[in-house]
């Protein structure tokens, strides 16, 4: 299956033929047992169904054990090579439904909220916000809201948007 796919890929077939003729210009490629290797790793053609089958075996099977991206990448890269291997493995593992359901998120939860200090005098600490998307009123479409945090006194300032 891999041998046929390599011969169907024009670029890989050319590299394979150059290796067989001894005129290879692509470094680190060689042919062993009639198969194309790169740095002693079997070259896999860019065929989605072939890559899908390989990744299913190395990630989703009992052998793969639903390992993470790094471990799956190391396991696959020890024996195989294709140019977009890292991207394909990351995408495959990230989209694995079983991993999404069974594994916990590694994102650190947000810390505890801390209250703001109480201001000592009025107009010392202000909060401001804009209210946008309003229908025009006397050509004003935005309101600037200013609130004093100590007295809770509000100012509403119309602005032209």
Short mmCIF file of N, CA and C in Angstrom, two decimals:
data_model
loop_
_atom_site.label_atom_id
_atom_site.label_comp_id
_atom_site.label_asym_id
_atom_site.label_seq_id
_atom_site.Cartn_x
_atom_site.Cartn_y
_atom_site.Cartn_z
N UNK A 1 0.82 -1.19 0.00
CA UNK A 1 0.00 0.00 0.00
C UNK A 1 0.88 1.26 0.00
N UNK A 2 1.87 1.31 0.89
CA UNK A 2 2.76 2.47 0.95
C UNK A 2 3.63 2.53 -0.30
N UNK A 3 4.13 1.37 -0.73
CA UNK A 3 4.98 1.32 -1.92
C UNK A 3 4.24 1.86 -3.14
N UNK A 4 2.99 1.45 -3.30
CA UNK A 4 2.18 1.91 -4.43
C UNK A 4 1.93 3.41 -4.33
N UNK A 5 1.65 3.89 -3.12
CA UNK A 5 1.38 5.31 -2.92
C UNK A 5 2.62 6.15 -3.20
N UNK A 6 3.80 5.66 -2.85
CA UNK A 6 5.05 6.38 -3.14
C UNK A 6 5.23 6.49 -4.65
N UNK A 7 4.96 5.42 -5.36
CA UNK A 7 5.11 5.44 -6.83
C UNK A 7 4.06 6.34 -7.48
N UNK A 8 2.90 6.52 -6.84
CA UNK A 8 1.87 7.40 -7.39
C UNK A 8 2.18 8.87 -7.16
N UNK A 9 3.01 9.16 -6.17
CA UNK A 9 3.40 10.55 -5.86
C UNK A 9 4.60 10.91 -6.73
N UNK A 10 4.45 11.87 -7.68
CA UNK A 10 5.54 12.16 -8.61
C UNK A 10 6.84 12.60 -7.93
N UNK A 11 6.75 13.42 -6.90
CA UNK A 11 7.96 13.91 -6.24
C UNK A 11 8.69 12.78 -5.52
N UNK A 12 7.94 11.94 -4.80
CA UNK A 12 8.56 10.82 -4.08
C UNK A 12 9.07 9.76 -5.05
N UNK A 13 8.34 9.54 -6.13
CA UNK A 13 8.79 8.56 -7.13
C UNK A 13 10.11 9.02 -7.75
N UNK A 14 10.24 10.33 -7.99
CA UNK A 14 11.49 10.87 -8.54
C UNK A 14 12.65 10.69 -7.57
N UNK A 15 12.41 10.99 -6.29
CA UNK A 15 13.46 10.81 -5.28
C UNK A 15 13.85 9.34 -5.18
N UNK A 16 12.86 8.46 -5.20
CA UNK A 16 13.13 7.02 -5.13
C UNK A 16 13.96 6.56 -6.32
N UNK A 17 13.60 7.02 -7.51
CA UNK A 17 14.36 6.65 -8.71
C UNK A 17 15.78 7.19 -8.66
N UNK A 18 15.95 8.42 -8.17
CA UNK A 18 17.30 8.99 -8.04
C UNK A 18 18.14 8.17 -7.05
N UNK A 19 17.52 7.73 -5.98
CA UNK A 19 18.25 6.91 -5.00
C UNK A 19 18.68 5.59 -5.62
N UNK A 20 17.80 4.99 -6.39
CA UNK A 20 18.13 3.72 -7.03
C UNK A 20 19.24 3.87 -8.06
N UNK A 21 19.26 5.03 -8.76
CA UNK A 21 20.28 5.28 -9.77
C UNK A 21 21.57 5.85 -9.17
N UNK A 22 21.53 6.25 -7.91
CA UNK A 22 22.71 6.82 -7.27
C UNK A 22 22.93 8.28 -7.60
N UNK A 23 21.91 8.96 -8.11
CA UNK A 23 22.04 10.38 -8.48
C UNK A 23 21.17 11.26 -7.59
N UNK A 24 20.93 10.84 -6.37
CA UNK A 24 20.01 11.55 -5.48
C UNK A 24 20.56 12.90 -5.07
N UNK A 25 19.76 13.94 -5.25
CA UNK A 25 20.15 15.29 -4.83
C UNK A 25 19.46 15.67 -3.52
N UNK A 26 18.45 14.90 -3.11
CA UNK A 26 17.75 15.17 -1.85
C UNK A 26 18.50 14.48 -0.72
N UNK A 27 18.98 15.25 0.26
CA UNK A 27 19.79 14.64 1.32
C UNK A 27 18.96 13.75 2.25
N UNK A 28 19.61 12.75 2.82
CA UNK A 28 19.07 11.86 3.85
C UNK A 28 18.07 10.83 3.33
N UNK A 29 17.82 10.79 2.03
CA UNK A 29 16.90 9.79 1.49
C UNK A 29 17.70 8.57 1.04
N UNK A 30 17.10 7.39 1.21
CA UNK A 30 17.71 6.16 0.70
C UNK A 30 16.61 5.12 0.49
N UNK A 31 16.91 4.12 -0.33
CA UNK A 31 15.96 3.05 -0.60
C UNK A 31 16.50 1.78 0.04
N UNK A 32 15.66 1.16 0.89
CA UNK A 32 15.99 -0.12 1.52
C UNK A 32 14.79 -1.03 1.33
N UNK A 33 15.05 -2.26 0.93
CA UNK A 33 13.99 -3.25 0.74
C UNK A 33 12.89 -2.70 -0.17
N UNK A 34 13.30 -1.95 -1.18
CA UNK A 34 12.41 -1.37 -2.18
C UNK A 34 11.44 -0.33 -1.59
N UNK A 35 11.76 0.22 -0.40
CA UNK A 35 10.95 1.25 0.24
C UNK A 35 11.80 2.50 0.43
N UNK A 36 11.19 3.67 0.35
CA UNK A 36 11.89 4.94 0.50
C UNK A 36 11.96 5.34 1.97
N UNK A 37 13.19 5.67 2.42
CA UNK A 37 13.41 6.08 3.81
C UNK A 37 14.05 7.45 3.85
N UNK A 38 13.75 8.20 4.91
CA UNK A 38 14.40 9.48 5.18
C UNK A 38 14.94 9.41 6.59
N UNK A 39 16.25 9.51 6.73
CA UNK A 39 16.92 9.38 8.04
C UNK A 39 16.46 8.11 8.75
N UNK A 40 16.45 6.99 8.02
CA UNK A 40 16.07 5.67 8.53
C UNK A 40 14.61 5.59 9.00
N UNK A 41 13.76 6.49 8.51
CA UNK A 41 12.33 6.43 8.82
C UNK A 41 11.57 6.28 7.51
N UNK A 42 10.59 5.40 7.51
CA UNK A 42 9.81 5.12 6.30
C UNK A 42 9.05 6.37 5.87
N UNK A 43 9.18 6.73 4.60
CA UNK A 43 8.50 7.91 4.05
C UNK A 43 7.05 7.54 3.71
N UNK A 44 6.13 8.35 4.24
CA UNK A 44 4.70 8.15 3.99
C UNK A 44 4.23 9.24 3.02
N UNK A 45 3.61 8.87 1.91
CA UNK A 45 3.10 9.88 0.98
C UNK A 45 1.97 10.70 1.61
N UNK A 46 1.74 11.89 1.07
CA UNK A 46 0.72 12.81 1.59
C UNK A 46 -0.69 12.37 1.15
N UNK A 47 -1.07 11.17 1.48
CA UNK A 47 -2.42 10.68 1.17
C UNK A 47 -3.22 10.67 2.47
N UNK A 48 -4.29 11.46 2.54
CA UNK A 48 -5.04 11.58 3.80
C UNK A 48 -5.51 10.25 4.39
N UNK A 49 -5.97 9.34 3.54
CA UNK A 49 -6.47 8.07 4.07
C UNK A 49 -5.36 7.22 4.68
N UNK A 50 -4.16 7.31 4.12
CA UNK A 50 -3.01 6.57 4.64
C UNK A 50 -2.55 7.17 5.97
N UNK A 51 -2.48 8.49 6.03
CA UNK A 51 -2.08 9.18 7.26
C UNK A 51 -3.12 8.95 8.35
N UNK A 52 -4.40 8.99 7.99
CA UNK A 52 -5.48 8.75 8.96
C UNK A 52 -5.36 7.34 9.55
N UNK A 53 -5.10 6.36 8.72
CA UNK A 53 -4.95 4.98 9.18
C UNK A 53 -3.77 4.85 10.13
N UNK A 54 -2.67 5.46 9.77
CA UNK A 54 -1.46 5.41 10.59
C UNK A 54 -1.68 6.10 11.94
N UNK A 55 -2.29 7.27 11.93
CA UNK A 55 -2.52 8.00 13.18
C UNK A 55 -3.55 7.29 14.06
N UNK A 56 -4.54 6.67 13.46
CA UNK A 56 -5.50 5.89 14.23
C UNK A 56 -4.80 4.76 14.96
N UNK A 57 -3.89 4.10 14.28
CA UNK A 57 -3.14 2.99 14.88
C UNK A 57 -2.22 3.47 16.01
N UNK A 58 -1.56 4.60 15.81
CA UNK A 58 -0.59 5.08 16.79
C UNK A 58 -1.21 5.92 17.91
N UNK A 59 -2.47 6.34 17.76
CA UNK A 59 -3.10 7.13 18.82
C UNK A 59 -4.32 6.44 19.42
N UNK A 60 -5.21 5.95 18.58
CA UNK A 60 -6.51 5.48 19.07
C UNK A 60 -6.55 3.99 19.39
N UNK A 61 -5.57 3.23 18.97
CA UNK A 61 -5.59 1.79 19.22
C UNK A 61 -5.09 1.48 20.63
N UNK A 62 -5.08 0.20 20.98
CA UNK A 62 -4.54 -0.21 22.28
C UNK A 62 -3.05 0.12 22.36
N UNK A 63 -2.36 0.05 21.24
CA UNK A 63 -0.93 0.42 21.20
C UNK A 63 -0.75 1.90 21.51
N UNK A 64 -1.59 2.74 20.93
CA UNK A 64 -1.47 4.18 21.13
C UNK A 64 -1.96 4.65 22.48
N UNK A 65 -3.02 4.05 22.96
CA UNK A 65 -3.54 4.38 24.28
C UNK A 65 -4.00 5.82 24.45
N UNK A 66 -4.34 6.48 23.36
CA UNK A 66 -4.79 7.88 23.40
C UNK A 66 -3.77 8.78 24.09
N UNK A 67 -2.51 8.58 23.73
CA UNK A 67 -1.44 9.43 24.28
C UNK A 67 -1.62 10.85 23.75
N UNK A 68 -0.97 11.80 24.40
CA UNK A 68 -1.07 13.19 24.00
C UNK A 68 -0.30 13.47 22.72
N UNK A 69 -0.28 14.72 22.33
CA UNK A 69 0.36 15.14 21.08
C UNK A 69 1.84 14.81 21.08
N UNK A 70 2.54 15.16 22.14
CA UNK A 70 4.00 14.96 22.19
C UNK A 70 4.37 13.49 22.11
N UNK A 71 3.71 12.66 22.90
CA UNK A 71 4.05 11.24 22.91
C UNK A 71 3.66 10.57 21.60
N UNK A 72 2.51 10.93 21.04
CA UNK A 72 2.10 10.36 19.75
C UNK A 72 3.08 10.77 18.66
N UNK A 73 3.48 12.04 18.68
CA UNK A 73 4.43 12.54 17.69
C UNK A 73 5.76 11.79 17.79
N UNK A 74 6.25 11.58 19.00
CA UNK A 74 7.52 10.87 19.20
C UNK A 74 7.42 9.43 18.72
N UNK A 75 6.30 8.79 19.02
CA UNK A 75 6.12 7.39 18.64
C UNK A 75 6.05 7.25 17.11
N UNK A 76 5.30 8.13 16.46
CA UNK A 76 5.18 8.07 14.99
C UNK A 76 6.51 8.44 14.34
N UNK A 77 7.14 9.52 14.83
CA UNK A 77 8.37 10.02 14.22
C UNK A 77 9.54 9.06 14.37
N UNK A 78 9.47 8.13 15.30
CA UNK A 78 10.56 7.17 15.46
C UNK A 78 10.61 6.18 14.30
N UNK A 79 9.49 6.04 13.57
CA UNK A 79 9.45 5.06 12.49
C UNK A 79 9.06 5.62 11.13
N UNK A 80 8.36 6.76 11.12
CA UNK A 80 7.82 7.27 9.87
C UNK A 80 8.16 8.74 9.67
N UNK A 81 7.99 9.20 8.41
CA UNK A 81 8.22 10.61 8.09
C UNK A 81 7.29 11.03 6.97
N UNK A 82 6.71 12.21 7.11
CA UNK A 82 6.07 12.94 6.01
C UNK A 82 6.17 14.41 6.38
N UNK A 83 6.21 15.30 5.40
CA UNK A 83 6.52 16.72 5.66
C UNK A 83 5.60 17.42 6.66
N UNK A 84 4.32 17.12 6.67
CA UNK A 84 3.38 17.82 7.55
C UNK A 84 3.02 16.98 8.78
N UNK A 85 3.93 16.11 9.18
CA UNK A 85 3.64 15.17 10.26
C UNK A 85 3.24 15.87 11.56
N UNK A 86 4.00 16.86 12.01
CA UNK A 86 3.71 17.52 13.29
C UNK A 86 2.33 18.17 13.27
N UNK A 87 2.00 18.86 12.19
CA UNK A 87 0.69 19.52 12.07
C UNK A 87 -0.44 18.50 12.04
N UNK A 88 -0.25 17.42 11.28
CA UNK A 88 -1.28 16.39 11.16
C UNK A 88 -1.55 15.69 12.49
N UNK A 89 -0.48 15.39 13.23
CA UNK A 89 -0.64 14.71 14.52
C UNK A 89 -1.33 15.63 15.51
N UNK A 90 -0.93 16.89 15.55
CA UNK A 90 -1.56 17.85 16.48
C UNK A 90 -3.04 17.97 16.19
N UNK A 91 -3.39 18.08 14.92
CA UNK A 91 -4.79 18.22 14.52
C UNK A 91 -5.59 16.96 14.86
N UNK A 92 -5.00 15.78 14.59
CA UNK A 92 -5.68 14.51 14.84
C UNK A 92 -5.96 14.32 16.33
N UNK A 93 -4.93 14.53 17.16
CA UNK A 93 -5.08 14.33 18.60
C UNK A 93 -6.03 15.37 19.19
N UNK A 94 -5.95 16.61 18.71
CA UNK A 94 -6.82 17.67 19.22
C UNK A 94 -8.29 17.40 18.91
N UNK A 95 -8.56 16.70 17.82
CA UNK A 95 -9.94 16.42 17.41
C UNK A 95 -10.44 15.06 17.89
N UNK A 96 -9.61 14.32 18.63
CA UNK A 96 -10.00 12.98 19.09
C UNK A 96 -11.14 13.12 20.10
N UNK A 97 -12.30 12.58 19.77
CA UNK A 97 -13.49 12.71 20.60
C UNK A 97 -13.31 12.05 21.96
N UNK A 98 -12.69 10.88 21.99
CA UNK A 98 -12.49 10.17 23.26
C UNK A 98 -11.58 10.97 24.18
N UNK A 99 -10.52 11.55 23.63
CA UNK A 99 -9.61 12.38 24.44
C UNK A 99 -10.34 13.61 24.97
N UNK A 100 -11.16 14.22 24.15
CA UNK A 100 -11.90 15.41 24.59
C UNK A 100 -12.86 15.08 25.73
N UNK A 101 -13.45 13.89 25.69
CA UNK A 101 -14.41 13.50 26.72
C UNK A 101 -13.74 13.01 27.99
N UNK A 102 -12.61 12.32 27.86
CA UNK A 102 -12.03 11.64 29.01
C UNK A 102 -10.91 12.41 29.70
N UNK A 103 -10.19 13.24 28.97
CA UNK A 103 -9.04 13.92 29.57
C UNK A 103 -9.45 15.27 30.13
N UNK A 104 -8.82 15.63 31.22
CA UNK A 104 -9.12 16.93 31.83
C UNK A 104 -8.35 18.03 31.11
N UNK A 105 -8.83 19.22 31.24
CA UNK A 105 -8.19 20.38 30.62
C UNK A 105 -6.92 20.72 31.40
N UNK A 106 -5.87 21.09 30.67
CA UNK A 106 -4.61 21.44 31.32
C UNK A 106 -4.47 22.95 31.50
N UNK A 107 -5.56 23.67 31.26
CA UNK A 107 -5.53 25.12 31.43
C UNK A 107 -5.63 25.43 32.92
N UNK A 108 -4.75 26.26 33.41
CA UNK A 108 -4.74 26.62 34.82
C UNK A 108 -5.98 27.46 35.12
N UNK A 109 -6.74 27.10 36.16
CA UNK A 109 -7.93 27.89 36.47
C UNK A 109 -7.55 29.29 36.94
N UNK A 110 -8.45 30.22 36.71
CA UNK A 110 -8.20 31.60 37.11
C UNK A 110 -8.11 31.68 38.63
N UNK A 111 -7.32 32.61 39.12
CA UNK A 111 -7.15 32.78 40.56
C UNK A 111 -8.37 33.40 41.20
N UNK A 112 -8.32 33.52 42.51
CA UNK A 112 -9.43 34.12 43.25
C UNK A 112 -9.53 35.61 42.94
N UNK A 113 -10.74 36.11 43.00
CA UNK A 113 -10.96 37.54 42.80
C UNK A 113 -10.59 38.29 44.07
N UNK A 114 -10.01 39.45 43.92
CA UNK A 114 -9.64 40.29 45.05
C UNK A 114 -10.47 41.57 44.99
N UNK A 115 -11.04 41.99 46.12
CA UNK A 115 -11.85 43.21 46.09
C UNK A 115 -10.98 44.45 45.88
N UNK A 116 -11.58 45.44 45.25
CA UNK A 116 -10.87 46.72 45.07
C UNK A 116 -10.85 47.46 46.40
N UNK A 117 -9.79 48.20 46.67
CA UNK A 117 -9.74 48.97 47.92
C UNK A 117 -10.82 50.06 47.92
N UNK A 118 -11.33 50.37 49.10
CA UNK A 118 -12.37 51.40 49.23
C UNK A 118 -11.71 52.77 49.12
N UNK A 119 -12.22 53.65 48.23
CA UNK A 119 -11.63 54.99 48.09
C UNK A 119 -11.82 55.80 49.38
N UNK A 120 -10.90 56.72 49.65
CA UNK A 120 -10.94 57.53 50.87
C UNK A 120 -11.78 58.80 50.70
N UNK A 121 -11.92 59.29 49.49
CA UNK A 121 -12.71 60.50 49.27
C UNK A 121 -13.40 60.42 47.91
N UNK A 122 -14.43 61.24 47.74
CA UNK A 122 -15.17 61.19 46.48
C UNK A 122 -14.28 61.72 45.34
N UNK A 123 -14.55 61.26 44.15
CA UNK A 123 -13.84 61.58 42.91
C UNK A 123 -12.38 61.14 42.94
N UNK A 124 -12.03 60.29 43.90
CA UNK A 124 -10.67 59.75 43.95
C UNK A 124 -10.55 58.56 42.98
N UNK A 125 -11.62 57.80 42.85
CA UNK A 125 -11.58 56.60 42.02
C UNK A 125 -12.87 56.54 41.20
N UNK A 126 -12.72 56.53 39.89
CA UNK A 126 -13.87 56.56 38.98
C UNK A 126 -13.91 55.29 38.14
N UNK A 127 -15.11 54.89 37.77
CA UNK A 127 -15.31 53.83 36.79
C UNK A 127 -15.98 54.46 35.59
N UNK A 128 -15.54 54.05 34.40
CA UNK A 128 -16.11 54.62 33.17
C UNK A 128 -16.46 53.51 32.20
N UNK A 129 -17.49 53.76 31.40
CA UNK A 129 -17.89 52.81 30.38
C UNK A 129 -18.62 53.56 29.28
N UNK A 130 -18.69 52.94 28.12
CA UNK A 130 -19.42 53.51 26.99
C UNK A 130 -20.62 52.64 26.69
N UNK A 131 -21.75 53.27 26.41
CA UNK A 131 -22.93 52.57 25.91
C UNK A 131 -23.04 52.94 24.44
N UNK A 132 -22.92 51.95 23.58
CA UNK A 132 -22.92 52.20 22.13
C UNK A 132 -24.09 51.48 21.49
N UNK A 133 -24.25 51.71 20.20
CA UNK A 133 -25.30 51.03 19.44
C UNK A 133 -26.69 51.57 19.71
N UNK A 134 -26.77 52.80 20.17
CA UNK A 134 -28.07 53.41 20.46
C UNK A 134 -28.61 54.12 19.22
N UNK A 135 -29.93 54.24 19.11
CA UNK A 135 -30.47 55.03 17.99
C UNK A 135 -30.14 56.51 18.21
N UNK A 136 -29.97 57.28 17.15
CA UNK A 136 -29.60 58.69 17.31
C UNK A 136 -30.66 59.49 18.06
N UNK A 137 -30.18 60.36 18.94
CA UNK A 137 -31.04 61.29 19.67
C UNK A 137 -30.31 62.63 19.67
N UNK A 138 -30.85 63.59 18.90
CA UNK A 138 -30.17 64.88 18.71
C UNK A 138 -28.74 64.66 18.20
N UNK A 139 -28.56 63.72 17.31
CA UNK A 139 -27.29 63.32 16.67
C UNK A 139 -26.33 62.62 17.63
N UNK A 140 -26.73 62.34 18.85
CA UNK A 140 -25.87 61.59 19.78
C UNK A 140 -26.21 60.10 19.67
N UNK A 141 -25.18 59.26 19.62
CA UNK A 141 -25.40 57.81 19.51
C UNK A 141 -24.65 57.02 20.58
N UNK A 142 -23.85 57.71 21.39
CA UNK A 142 -23.04 57.04 22.41
C UNK A 142 -23.22 57.78 23.73
N UNK A 143 -23.21 57.03 24.84
CA UNK A 143 -23.26 57.65 26.17
C UNK A 143 -22.02 57.22 26.95
N UNK A 144 -21.30 58.21 27.48
CA UNK A 144 -20.18 57.95 28.38
C UNK A 144 -20.74 57.95 29.80
N UNK A 145 -20.57 56.83 30.50
CA UNK A 145 -21.06 56.70 31.87
C UNK A 145 -19.87 56.79 32.81
N UNK A 146 -19.91 57.76 33.74
CA UNK A 146 -18.85 57.94 34.73
C UNK A 146 -19.48 57.76 36.11
N UNK A 147 -18.92 56.84 36.93
CA UNK A 147 -19.46 56.55 38.25
C UNK A 147 -18.35 56.71 39.28
N UNK A 148 -18.64 57.52 40.32
CA UNK A 148 -17.71 57.64 41.44
C UNK A 148 -17.89 56.38 42.30
N UNK A 149 -16.79 55.68 42.58
CA UNK A 149 -16.90 54.41 43.29
C UNK A 149 -17.28 54.58 44.76
N UNK A 150 -16.97 55.69 45.38
CA UNK A 150 -17.31 55.86 46.80
C UNK A 150 -18.78 56.27 46.98
N UNK A 151 -19.22 57.31 46.28
CA UNK A 151 -20.58 57.82 46.47
C UNK A 151 -21.60 57.17 45.54
N UNK A 152 -21.11 56.47 44.52
CA UNK A 152 -21.96 55.86 43.48
C UNK A 152 -22.70 56.92 42.66
N UNK A 153 -22.21 58.14 42.68
CA UNK A 153 -22.81 59.23 41.92
C UNK A 153 -22.50 59.00 40.44
N UNK A 154 -23.51 59.18 39.55
CA UNK A 154 -23.36 58.89 38.12
C UNK A 154 -23.39 60.18 37.31
N UNK A 155 -22.61 60.15 36.22
CA UNK A 155 -22.70 61.19 35.21
C UNK A 155 -22.90 60.47 33.88
N UNK A 156 -23.87 60.94 33.10
CA UNK A 156 -24.12 60.39 31.78
C UNK A 156 -23.85 61.49 30.77
N UNK A 157 -22.86 61.28 29.92
CA UNK A 157 -22.43 62.32 28.99
C UNK A 157 -22.71 61.83 27.56
N UNK A 158 -23.59 62.52 26.83
CA UNK A 158 -23.87 62.10 25.45
C UNK A 158 -22.69 62.45 24.54
N UNK A 159 -22.40 61.55 23.61
CA UNK A 159 -21.31 61.75 22.65
C UNK A 159 -21.81 61.44 21.25
N UNK A 160 -21.18 62.06 20.28
CA UNK A 160 -21.50 61.77 18.89
C UNK A 160 -20.59 60.63 18.44
N UNK A 161 -21.20 59.61 17.92
CA UNK A 161 -20.45 58.40 17.59
C UNK A 161 -19.87 58.43 16.25
#
